[in-house]
């Protein structure tokens, strides 16, 4: 009898475990919200030990809570986020990501929750005092028509900094030949410190974070246009888009999102 009870209880435990694993939606198990990011972009996303923290991580956490979902953050290459969202590998892409015409062909974007503008980081003792120093002359319309010899601009691959810098001088870029692409913004900054590039073009808040975290760097202002950061969502997933927009509105109105941004970017 004793033995029978033992066997019966083991069978019961196994059955319960199997149910926990497969009976999604029942009990306490929450649906997952899988977010792709590129966690070398402080203060929006960066690693503290093994944990991904930052403005995007905290806003995503608040959104997941609002939707009754469980957030999972996946760190990947920035350039693979839009494709991964489009194919359904990730539910959302959140990476200080700028809304661009080109990306809008592949994914939808939520309402914007933050803004950015490209900055130029140089070494503190750099001979360059303005990014205009990188041009050799201007045409009759006032647009640049040449770039200094051997100019090396470091960017994070596939970002708007990369896209602008790679454009023709006539469009205020520096030409493909001047651009060296790195996997992360942090790698580009290390290359600058090592003297491999003359400057790094990257969004203003990460630029400030990198300058604060590393000795001997400074920022040059640019006149690039302001960019809107938003959450990328698959085109078919209009239901999730609506839910996320509603959550963003609520979390903005109740002060949650302004509070998260203020925590990482204190108003001076
Ligand atoms: N805002 C820029 C863009 O969308 C750079 C974003 C880079 N983000 C990151 N997590 N590395 O292209």
PDB file of C-alpha atoms and ligand atoms in Angstrom:
ATOM      1  CA  UNK A   1       0.000   0.000   0.000  1.00  0.00           C
ATOM      2  CA  UNK A   2       2.745   2.390   0.995  1.00  0.00           C
ATOM      3  CA  UNK A   3       4.569   1.710  -2.248  1.00  0.00           C
ATOM      4  CA  UNK A   4       1.411   2.259  -4.244  1.00  0.00           C
ATOM      5  CA  UNK A   5       0.909   5.667  -2.611  1.00  0.00           C
ATOM      6  CA  UNK A   6       4.459   6.650  -3.395  1.00  0.00           C
ATOM      7  CA  UNK A   7       4.096   5.722  -7.064  1.00  0.00           C
ATOM      8  CA  UNK A   8       0.727   7.435  -7.244  1.00  0.00           C
ATOM      9  CA  UNK A   9       2.113  10.667  -5.787  1.00  0.00           C
ATOM     10  CA  UNK A  10       5.054  10.663  -8.171  1.00  0.00           C
ATOM     11  CA  UNK A  11       2.680  10.228 -11.105  1.00  0.00           C
ATOM     12  CA  UNK A  12       0.597  13.092  -9.776  1.00  0.00           C
ATOM     13  CA  UNK A  13       3.611  15.384  -9.422  1.00  0.00           C
ATOM     14  CA  UNK A  14       4.740  14.563 -12.969  1.00  0.00           C
ATOM     15  CA  UNK A  15       1.255  15.244 -14.285  1.00  0.00           C
ATOM     16  CA  UNK A  16       1.183  18.593 -12.481  1.00  0.00           C
ATOM     17  CA  UNK A  17       4.599  19.576 -13.813  1.00  0.00           C
ATOM     18  CA  UNK A  18       3.557  18.653 -17.338  1.00  0.00           C
ATOM     19  CA  UNK A  19       0.479  20.808 -16.922  1.00  0.00           C
ATOM     20  CA  UNK A  20       2.517  23.775 -15.670  1.00  0.00           C
ATOM     21  CA  UNK A  21       4.737  23.492 -18.698  1.00  0.00           C
ATOM     22  CA  UNK A  22       1.977  23.193 -21.268  1.00  0.00           C
ATOM     23  CA  UNK A  23      -1.115  24.838 -19.830  1.00  0.00           C
ATOM     24  CA  UNK A  24      -0.049  28.369 -20.849  1.00  0.00           C
ATOM     25  CA  UNK A  25      -2.625  30.989 -20.020  1.00  0.00           C
ATOM     26  CA  UNK A  26      -3.817  29.050 -17.000  1.00  0.00           C
ATOM     27  CA  UNK A  27      -2.833  29.883 -13.497  1.00  0.00           C
ATOM     28  CA  UNK A  28      -0.086  32.444 -12.974  1.00  0.00           C
ATOM     29  CA  UNK A  29       1.710  32.023 -16.244  1.00  0.00           C
ATOM     30  CA  UNK A  30       1.853  35.244 -18.228  1.00  0.00           C
ATOM     31  CA  UNK A  31       2.160  35.690 -21.943  1.00  0.00           C
ATOM     32  CA  UNK A  32       5.633  36.824 -22.947  1.00  0.00           C
ATOM     33  CA  UNK A  33       6.512  40.133 -24.538  1.00  0.00           C
ATOM     34  CA  UNK A  34       9.804  39.595 -26.324  1.00  0.00           C
ATOM     35  CA  UNK A  35      11.791  42.767 -26.874  1.00  0.00           C
ATOM     36  CA  UNK A  36      14.897  42.978 -29.034  1.00  0.00           C
ATOM     37  CA  UNK A  37      17.480  45.622 -28.257  1.00  0.00           C
ATOM     38  CA  UNK A  38      21.177  46.374 -28.627  1.00  0.00           C
ATOM     39  CA  UNK A  39      22.431  46.954 -25.105  1.00  0.00           C
ATOM     40  CA  UNK A  40      25.474  49.176 -25.649  1.00  0.00           C
ATOM     41  CA  UNK A  41      23.585  52.439 -25.933  1.00  0.00           C
ATOM     42  CA  UNK A  42      23.444  54.160 -22.553  1.00  0.00           C
ATOM     43  CA  UNK A  43      21.262  55.612 -21.084  1.00  0.00           C
ATOM     44  CA  UNK A  44      18.627  53.863 -23.237  1.00  0.00           C
ATOM     45  CA  UNK A  45      19.982  50.320 -22.840  1.00  0.00           C
ATOM     46  CA  UNK A  46      23.199  48.993 -21.387  1.00  0.00           C
ATOM     47  CA  UNK A  47      24.390  46.176 -19.207  1.00  0.00           C
ATOM     48  CA  UNK A  48      24.865  46.255 -15.474  1.00  0.00           C
ATOM     49  CA  UNK A  49      26.472  42.892 -14.864  1.00  0.00           C
ATOM     50  CA  UNK A  50      24.218  40.489 -16.751  1.00  0.00           C
ATOM     51  CA  UNK A  51      21.175  42.682 -16.464  1.00  0.00           C
ATOM     52  CA  UNK A  52      20.004  44.995 -19.237  1.00  0.00           C
ATOM     53  CA  UNK A  53      18.985  48.326 -17.738  1.00  0.00           C
ATOM     54  CA  UNK A  54      18.184  51.803 -19.026  1.00  0.00           C
ATOM     55  CA  UNK A  55      15.290  53.954 -20.174  1.00  0.00           C
ATOM     56  CA  UNK A  56      14.007  51.491 -22.792  1.00  0.00           C
ATOM     57  CA  UNK A  57      14.293  48.493 -20.458  1.00  0.00           C
ATOM     58  CA  UNK A  58      12.305  50.282 -17.752  1.00  0.00           C
ATOM     59  CA  UNK A  59       9.649  51.671 -20.081  1.00  0.00           C
ATOM     60  CA  UNK A  60       9.230  48.210 -21.640  1.00  0.00           C
ATOM     61  CA  UNK A  61       8.918  46.710 -18.159  1.00  0.00           C
ATOM     62  CA  UNK A  62       6.172  49.220 -17.313  1.00  0.00           C
ATOM     63  CA  UNK A  63       4.366  48.504 -20.604  1.00  0.00           C
ATOM     64  CA  UNK A  64       4.527  44.734 -20.026  1.00  0.00           C
ATOM     65  CA  UNK A  65       3.102  45.199 -16.547  1.00  0.00           C
ATOM     66  CA  UNK A  66       0.329  47.348 -17.969  1.00  0.00           C
ATOM     67  CA  UNK A  67      -0.518  44.626 -20.524  1.00  0.00           C
ATOM     68  CA  UNK A  68      -0.281  41.819 -17.953  1.00  0.00           C
ATOM     69  CA  UNK A  69       2.629  40.295 -19.846  1.00  0.00           C
ATOM     70  CA  UNK A  70       6.082  39.114 -18.867  1.00  0.00           C
ATOM     71  CA  UNK A  71       8.954  41.017 -20.482  1.00  0.00           C
ATOM     72  CA  UNK A  72      11.929  39.188 -21.948  1.00  0.00           C
ATOM     73  CA  UNK A  73      14.780  41.301 -23.339  1.00  0.00           C
ATOM     74  CA  UNK A  74      17.061  39.911 -26.034  1.00  0.00           C
ATOM     75  CA  UNK A  75      20.366  41.624 -26.808  1.00  0.00           C
ATOM     76  CA  UNK A  76      21.206  41.457 -30.508  1.00  0.00           C
ATOM     77  CA  UNK A  77      22.857  43.439 -33.299  1.00  0.00           C
ATOM     78  CA  UNK A  78      21.084  46.716 -33.931  1.00  0.00           C
ATOM     79  CA  UNK A  79      20.788  45.991 -37.645  1.00  0.00           C
ATOM     80  CA  UNK A  80      18.915  42.732 -37.073  1.00  0.00           C
ATOM     81  CA  UNK A  81      16.166  44.197 -34.880  1.00  0.00           C
ATOM     82  CA  UNK A  82      13.826  45.495 -37.600  1.00  0.00           C
ATOM     83  CA  UNK A  83      14.054  42.242 -39.604  1.00  0.00           C
ATOM     84  CA  UNK A  84      13.505  40.150 -36.466  1.00  0.00           C
ATOM     85  CA  UNK A  85      10.400  42.135 -35.556  1.00  0.00           C
ATOM     86  CA  UNK A  86       9.130  41.913 -39.127  1.00  0.00           C
ATOM     87  CA  UNK A  87       9.520  38.131 -39.184  1.00  0.00           C
ATOM     88  CA  UNK A  88       7.871  37.681 -35.785  1.00  0.00           C
ATOM     89  CA  UNK A  89      11.019  36.504 -34.010  1.00  0.00           C
ATOM     90  CA  UNK A  90      10.578  39.409 -31.581  1.00  0.00           C
ATOM     91  CA  UNK A  91       7.334  41.118 -30.540  1.00  0.00           C
ATOM     92  CA  UNK A  92       8.880  44.556 -30.258  1.00  0.00           C
ATOM     93  CA  UNK A  93      12.107  46.349 -31.070  1.00  0.00           C
ATOM     94  CA  UNK A  94      13.098  49.015 -28.572  1.00  0.00           C
ATOM     95  CA  UNK A  95      16.587  50.418 -28.906  1.00  0.00           C
ATOM     96  CA  UNK A  96      16.551  54.206 -28.964  1.00  0.00           C
ATOM     97  CA  UNK A  97      15.334  53.464 -32.463  1.00  0.00           C
ATOM     98  CA  UNK A  98      14.589  56.364 -34.756  1.00  0.00           C
ATOM     99  CA  UNK A  99      11.485  56.302 -36.912  1.00  0.00           C
ATOM    100  CA  UNK A 100      12.720  56.455 -40.516  1.00  0.00           C
ATOM    101  CA  UNK A 101      10.906  56.230 -43.866  1.00  0.00           C
ATOM    102  CA  UNK A 102      12.960  53.201 -44.725  1.00  0.00           C
ATOM    103  CA  UNK A 103      12.203  51.271 -41.523  1.00  0.00           C
ATOM    104  CA  UNK A 104       8.510  52.171 -41.900  1.00  0.00           C
ATOM    105  CA  UNK A 105       8.494  50.042 -45.068  1.00  0.00           C
ATOM    106  CA  UNK A 106       9.185  46.982 -42.899  1.00  0.00           C
ATOM    107  CA  UNK A 107       7.552  47.647 -39.515  1.00  0.00           C
ATOM    108  CA  UNK A 108       5.087  49.909 -37.734  1.00  0.00           C
ATOM    109  CA  UNK A 109       6.178  52.291 -35.017  1.00  0.00           C
ATOM    110  CA  UNK A 110       4.384  53.220 -31.812  1.00  0.00           C
ATOM    111  CA  UNK A 111       3.919  56.839 -30.847  1.00  0.00           C
ATOM    112  CA  UNK A 112       7.270  58.404 -30.049  1.00  0.00           C
ATOM    113  CA  UNK A 113       8.442  58.384 -26.418  1.00  0.00           C
ATOM    114  CA  UNK A 114      11.740  60.296 -26.743  1.00  0.00           C
ATOM    115  CA  UNK A 115      13.817  62.420 -29.110  1.00  0.00           C
ATOM    116  CA  UNK A 116      17.432  62.424 -30.175  1.00  0.00           C
ATOM    117  CA  UNK A 117      19.826  64.257 -32.464  1.00  0.00           C
ATOM    118  CA  UNK A 118      23.185  63.118 -33.812  1.00  0.00           C
ATOM    119  CA  UNK A 119      26.316  64.402 -32.083  1.00  0.00           C
ATOM    120  CA  UNK A 120      29.995  64.172 -32.978  1.00  0.00           C
ATOM    121  CA  UNK A 121      32.446  62.892 -30.346  1.00  0.00           C
ATOM    122  CA  UNK A 122      36.133  63.787 -30.757  1.00  0.00           C
ATOM    123  CA  UNK A 123      39.186  63.536 -28.523  1.00  0.00           C
ATOM    124  CA  UNK A 124      39.449  66.478 -26.148  1.00  0.00           C
ATOM    125  CA  UNK A 125      42.666  67.701 -27.767  1.00  0.00           C
ATOM    126  CA  UNK A 126      41.313  67.207 -31.296  1.00  0.00           C
ATOM    127  CA  UNK A 127      42.160  69.844 -33.878  1.00  0.00           C
ATOM    128  CA  UNK A 128      38.536  69.751 -35.007  1.00  0.00           C
ATOM    129  CA  UNK A 129      36.284  72.300 -33.357  1.00  0.00           C
ATOM    130  CA  UNK A 130      33.218  71.780 -35.543  1.00  0.00           C
ATOM    131  CA  UNK A 131      32.085  69.007 -37.866  1.00  0.00           C
ATOM    132  CA  UNK A 132      32.232  71.614 -40.621  1.00  0.00           C
ATOM    133  CA  UNK A 133      36.037  71.342 -40.288  1.00  0.00           C
ATOM    134  CA  UNK A 134      35.695  67.949 -42.023  1.00  0.00           C
ATOM    135  CA  UNK A 135      34.683  69.657 -45.288  1.00  0.00           C
ATOM    136  CA  UNK A 136      37.112  71.263 -47.696  1.00  0.00           C
ATOM    137  CA  UNK A 137      34.733  73.639 -49.448  1.00  0.00           C
ATOM    138  CA  UNK A 138      31.169  74.559 -50.330  1.00  0.00           C
ATOM    139  CA  UNK A 139      29.245  74.923 -53.595  1.00  0.00           C
ATOM    140  CA  UNK A 140      27.180  77.952 -54.631  1.00  0.00           C
ATOM    141  CA  UNK A 141      24.145  76.629 -52.737  1.00  0.00           C
ATOM    142  CA  UNK A 142      26.164  76.460 -49.555  1.00  0.00           C
ATOM    143  CA  UNK A 143      26.412  72.669 -49.512  1.00  0.00           C
ATOM    144  CA  UNK A 144      29.753  70.944 -48.941  1.00  0.00           C
ATOM    145  CA  UNK A 145      31.530  69.668 -52.047  1.00  0.00           C
ATOM    146  CA  UNK A 146      34.569  67.963 -50.591  1.00  0.00           C
ATOM    147  CA  UNK A 147      35.829  66.101 -47.549  1.00  0.00           C
ATOM    148  CA  UNK A 148      39.316  66.305 -46.029  1.00  0.00           C
ATOM    149  CA  UNK A 149      41.760  63.554 -46.977  1.00  0.00           C
ATOM    150  CA  UNK A 150      41.849  60.372 -44.937  1.00  0.00           C
ATOM    151  CA  UNK A 151      38.942  61.387 -42.739  1.00  0.00           C
ATOM    152  CA  UNK A 152      37.758  58.436 -40.647  1.00  0.00           C
ATOM    153  CA  UNK A 153      34.320  58.583 -39.076  1.00  0.00           C
ATOM    154  CA  UNK A 154      33.299  55.849 -36.639  1.00  0.00           C
ATOM    155  CA  UNK A 155      29.638  54.864 -36.450  1.00  0.00           C
ATOM    156  CA  UNK A 156      27.492  52.010 -35.207  1.00  0.00           C
ATOM    157  CA  UNK A 157      26.515  49.951 -38.227  1.00  0.00           C
ATOM    158  CA  UNK A 158      22.961  50.481 -39.557  1.00  0.00           C
ATOM    159  CA  UNK A 159      22.137  53.416 -37.298  1.00  0.00           C
ATOM    160  CA  UNK A 160      20.990  56.819 -38.472  1.00  0.00           C
ATOM    161  CA  UNK A 161      24.517  58.068 -37.669  1.00  0.00           C
ATOM    162  CA  UNK A 162      25.809  55.522 -40.209  1.00  0.00           C
ATOM    163  CA  UNK A 163      23.179  56.511 -42.761  1.00  0.00           C
ATOM    164  CA  UNK A 164      23.856  60.272 -42.472  1.00  0.00           C
ATOM    165  CA  UNK A 165      27.652  59.929 -42.388  1.00  0.00           C
ATOM    166  CA  UNK A 166      27.689  57.614 -45.425  1.00  0.00           C
ATOM    167  CA  UNK A 167      25.698  60.052 -47.555  1.00  0.00           C
ATOM    168  CA  UNK A 168      27.356  62.275 -50.176  1.00  0.00           C
ATOM    169  CA  UNK A 169      29.079  65.495 -49.026  1.00  0.00           C
ATOM    170  CA  UNK A 170      26.475  67.437 -51.084  1.00  0.00           C
ATOM    171  CA  UNK A 171      23.916  66.034 -48.634  1.00  0.00           C
ATOM    172  CA  UNK A 172      26.041  66.786 -45.577  1.00  0.00           C
ATOM    173  CA  UNK A 173      27.412  63.271 -45.363  1.00  0.00           C
ATOM    174  CA  UNK A 174      31.105  62.399 -45.658  1.00  0.00           C
ATOM    175  CA  UNK A 175      30.957  59.638 -48.283  1.00  0.00           C
ATOM    176  CA  UNK A 176      31.159  55.864 -47.919  1.00  0.00           C
ATOM    177  CA  UNK A 177      34.976  55.886 -47.979  1.00  0.00           C
ATOM    178  CA  UNK A 178      35.169  57.984 -44.812  1.00  0.00           C
ATOM    179  CA  UNK A 179      32.978  55.712 -42.708  1.00  0.00           C
ATOM    180  CA  UNK A 180      34.161  52.849 -40.499  1.00  0.00           C
ATOM    181  CA  UNK A 181      31.310  50.770 -39.099  1.00  0.00           C
ATOM    182  CA  UNK A 182      31.354  49.077 -35.693  1.00  0.00           C
ATOM    183  CA  UNK A 183      29.031  46.536 -34.117  1.00  0.00           C
ATOM    184  CA  UNK A 184      28.130  48.811 -31.227  1.00  0.00           C
ATOM    185  CA  UNK A 185      28.416  52.489 -30.407  1.00  0.00           C
ATOM    186  CA  UNK A 186      30.651  51.491 -27.488  1.00  0.00           C
ATOM    187  CA  UNK A 187      33.048  49.768 -29.934  1.00  0.00           C
ATOM    188  CA  UNK A 188      33.144  52.907 -32.094  1.00  0.00           C
ATOM    189  CA  UNK A 189      34.033  54.993 -29.031  1.00  0.00           C
ATOM    190  CA  UNK A 190      36.836  52.558 -28.116  1.00  0.00           C
ATOM    191  CA  UNK A 191      38.185  52.946 -31.666  1.00  0.00           C
ATOM    192  CA  UNK A 192      38.181  56.730 -31.202  1.00  0.00           C
ATOM    193  CA  UNK A 193      40.098  56.412 -27.937  1.00  0.00           C
ATOM    194  CA  UNK A 194      42.583  54.082 -29.658  1.00  0.00           C
ATOM    195  CA  UNK A 195      43.119  56.693 -32.389  1.00  0.00           C
ATOM    196  CA  UNK A 196      41.617  54.564 -35.168  1.00  0.00           C
ATOM    197  CA  UNK A 197      38.977  57.137 -36.147  1.00  0.00           C
ATOM    198  CA  UNK A 198      38.836  60.951 -36.038  1.00  0.00           C
ATOM    199  CA  UNK A 199      35.354  61.104 -34.530  1.00  0.00           C
ATOM    200  CA  UNK A 200      32.240  59.100 -33.726  1.00  0.00           C
ATOM    201  CA  UNK A 201      28.783  60.148 -34.883  1.00  0.00           C
ATOM    202  CA  UNK A 202      26.108  58.923 -32.514  1.00  0.00           C
ATOM    203  CA  UNK A 203      22.895  60.054 -30.798  1.00  0.00           C
ATOM    204  CA  UNK A 204      23.322  62.882 -28.269  1.00  0.00           C
ATOM    205  CA  UNK A 205      22.405  61.104 -25.024  1.00  0.00           C
ATOM    206  CA  UNK A 206      24.664  58.072 -25.621  1.00  0.00           C
ATOM    207  CA  UNK A 207      27.343  60.572 -26.704  1.00  0.00           C
ATOM    208  CA  UNK A 208      27.026  62.338 -23.339  1.00  0.00           C
ATOM    209  CA  UNK A 209      27.145  59.006 -21.476  1.00  0.00           C
ATOM    210  CA  UNK A 210      30.288  57.886 -23.326  1.00  0.00           C
ATOM    211  CA  UNK A 211      31.997  61.234 -22.715  1.00  0.00           C
ATOM    212  CA  UNK A 212      31.159  61.029 -19.009  1.00  0.00           C
ATOM    213  CA  UNK A 213      32.373  57.445 -18.733  1.00  0.00           C
ATOM    214  CA  UNK A 214      35.681  57.953 -20.576  1.00  0.00           C
ATOM    215  CA  UNK A 215      38.450  60.489 -19.982  1.00  0.00           C
ATOM    216  CA  UNK A 216      39.585  62.769 -22.759  1.00  0.00           C
ATOM    217  CA  UNK A 217      36.501  63.030 -24.996  1.00  0.00           C
ATOM    218  CA  UNK A 218      34.288  65.942 -25.966  1.00  0.00           C
ATOM    219  CA  UNK A 219      31.198  66.601 -28.048  1.00  0.00           C
ATOM    220  CA  UNK A 220      30.801  68.803 -31.100  1.00  0.00           C
ATOM    221  CA  UNK A 221      27.298  70.040 -31.858  1.00  0.00           C
ATOM    222  CA  UNK A 222      25.722  69.298 -35.225  1.00  0.00           C
ATOM    223  CA  UNK A 223      22.747  70.771 -37.026  1.00  0.00           C
ATOM    224  CA  UNK A 224      21.220  67.428 -37.891  1.00  0.00           C
ATOM    225  CA  UNK A 225      17.434  67.148 -37.614  1.00  0.00           C
ATOM    226  CA  UNK A 226      15.768  65.905 -34.463  1.00  0.00           C
ATOM    227  CA  UNK A 227      14.850  62.205 -34.518  1.00  0.00           C
ATOM    228  CA  UNK A 228      11.846  60.482 -32.910  1.00  0.00           C
ATOM    229  CA  UNK A 229      12.459  57.304 -30.934  1.00  0.00           C
ATOM    230  CA  UNK A 230       9.646  54.746 -31.009  1.00  0.00           C
ATOM    231  CA  UNK A 231       8.903  51.054 -30.557  1.00  0.00           C
ATOM    232  CA  UNK A 232       8.986  48.845 -33.676  1.00  0.00           C
ATOM    233  CA  UNK A 233       6.133  46.350 -34.031  1.00  0.00           C
ATOM    234  CA  UNK A 234       5.296  43.944 -36.884  1.00  0.00           C
ATOM    235  CA  UNK A 235       2.892  45.379 -39.462  1.00  0.00           C
ATOM    236  CA  UNK A 236       0.342  42.575 -38.931  1.00  0.00           C
ATOM    237  CA  UNK A 237       0.360  43.024 -35.181  1.00  0.00           C
ATOM    238  CA  UNK A 238      -1.995  46.012 -35.132  1.00  0.00           C
ATOM    239  CA  UNK A 239      -3.606  44.781 -31.922  1.00  0.00           C
ATOM    240  CA  UNK A 240      -0.271  44.953 -30.079  1.00  0.00           C
ATOM    241  CA  UNK A 241       0.411  48.366 -31.647  1.00  0.00           C
ATOM    242  CA  UNK A 242      -2.868  49.715 -30.258  1.00  0.00           C
ATOM    243  CA  UNK A 243      -2.273  48.196 -26.828  1.00  0.00           C
ATOM    244  CA  UNK A 244       1.231  49.612 -26.655  1.00  0.00           C
ATOM    245  CA  UNK A 245       0.113  53.066 -27.767  1.00  0.00           C
ATOM    246  CA  UNK A 246      -2.603  53.020 -25.092  1.00  0.00           C
ATOM    247  CA  UNK A 247      -0.055  51.929 -22.474  1.00  0.00           C
ATOM    248  CA  UNK A 248       2.402  54.643 -23.589  1.00  0.00           C
ATOM    249  CA  UNK A 249      -0.323  57.270 -23.262  1.00  0.00           C
ATOM    250  CA  UNK A 250      -1.339  56.099 -19.805  1.00  0.00           C
ATOM    251  CA  UNK A 251       2.264  55.781 -18.576  1.00  0.00           C
ATOM    252  CA  UNK A 252       3.042  59.265 -19.888  1.00  0.00           C
ATOM    253  CA  UNK A 253      -0.028  60.849 -18.289  1.00  0.00           C
ATOM    254  CA  UNK A 254       0.505  59.195 -14.901  1.00  0.00           C
ATOM    255  CA  UNK A 255       4.129  60.362 -14.819  1.00  0.00           C
ATOM    256  CA  UNK A 256       5.764  56.906 -15.079  1.00  0.00           C
ATOM    257  CA  UNK A 257       7.630  57.546 -18.349  1.00  0.00           C
ATOM    258  CA  UNK A 258       8.695  61.124 -17.494  1.00  0.00           C
ATOM    259  CA  UNK A 259       9.939  59.687 -14.162  1.00  0.00           C
ATOM    260  CA  UNK A 260      12.009  56.968 -15.871  1.00  0.00           C
ATOM    261  CA  UNK A 261      13.544  59.481 -18.302  1.00  0.00           C
ATOM    262  CA  UNK A 262      14.311  61.940 -15.474  1.00  0.00           C
ATOM    263  CA  UNK A 263      15.992  59.127 -13.518  1.00  0.00           C
ATOM    264  CA  UNK A 264      18.483  58.476 -16.354  1.00  0.00           C
ATOM    265  CA  UNK A 265      18.665  62.002 -17.809  1.00  0.00           C
ATOM    266  CA  UNK A 266      18.293  64.364 -14.855  1.00  0.00           C
ATOM    267  CA  UNK A 267      17.206  67.839 -15.971  1.00  0.00           C
ATOM    268  CA  UNK A 268      20.019  70.206 -15.078  1.00  0.00           C
TER     269      UNK A 268
HETATM  270  N1  LIG B   1      18.747  56.343 -33.069  1.00  0.00           N
HETATM  271  C1  LIG B   1      19.662  55.665 -33.894  1.00  0.00           C
HETATM  272  C2  LIG B   1      18.933  54.817 -34.905  1.00  0.00           C
HETATM  273  O1  LIG B   1      17.798  54.520 -34.733  1.00  0.00           O
HETATM  274  C3  LIG B   1      20.638  54.800 -33.134  1.00  0.00           C
HETATM  275  C4  LIG B   1      20.054  53.754 -32.264  1.00  0.00           C
HETATM  276  C5  LIG B   1      21.061  52.761 -31.753  1.00  0.00           C
HETATM  277  N2  LIG B   1      20.499  52.001 -30.688  1.00  0.00           N
HETATM  278  C6  LIG B   1      21.133  51.029 -29.983  1.00  0.00           C
HETATM  279  N3  LIG B   1      20.506  50.467 -29.010  1.00  0.00           N
HETATM  280  N4  LIG B   1      22.315  50.677 -30.290  1.00  0.00           N
HETATM  281  O2  LIG B   1      19.471  54.409 -35.901  1.00  0.00           O
END
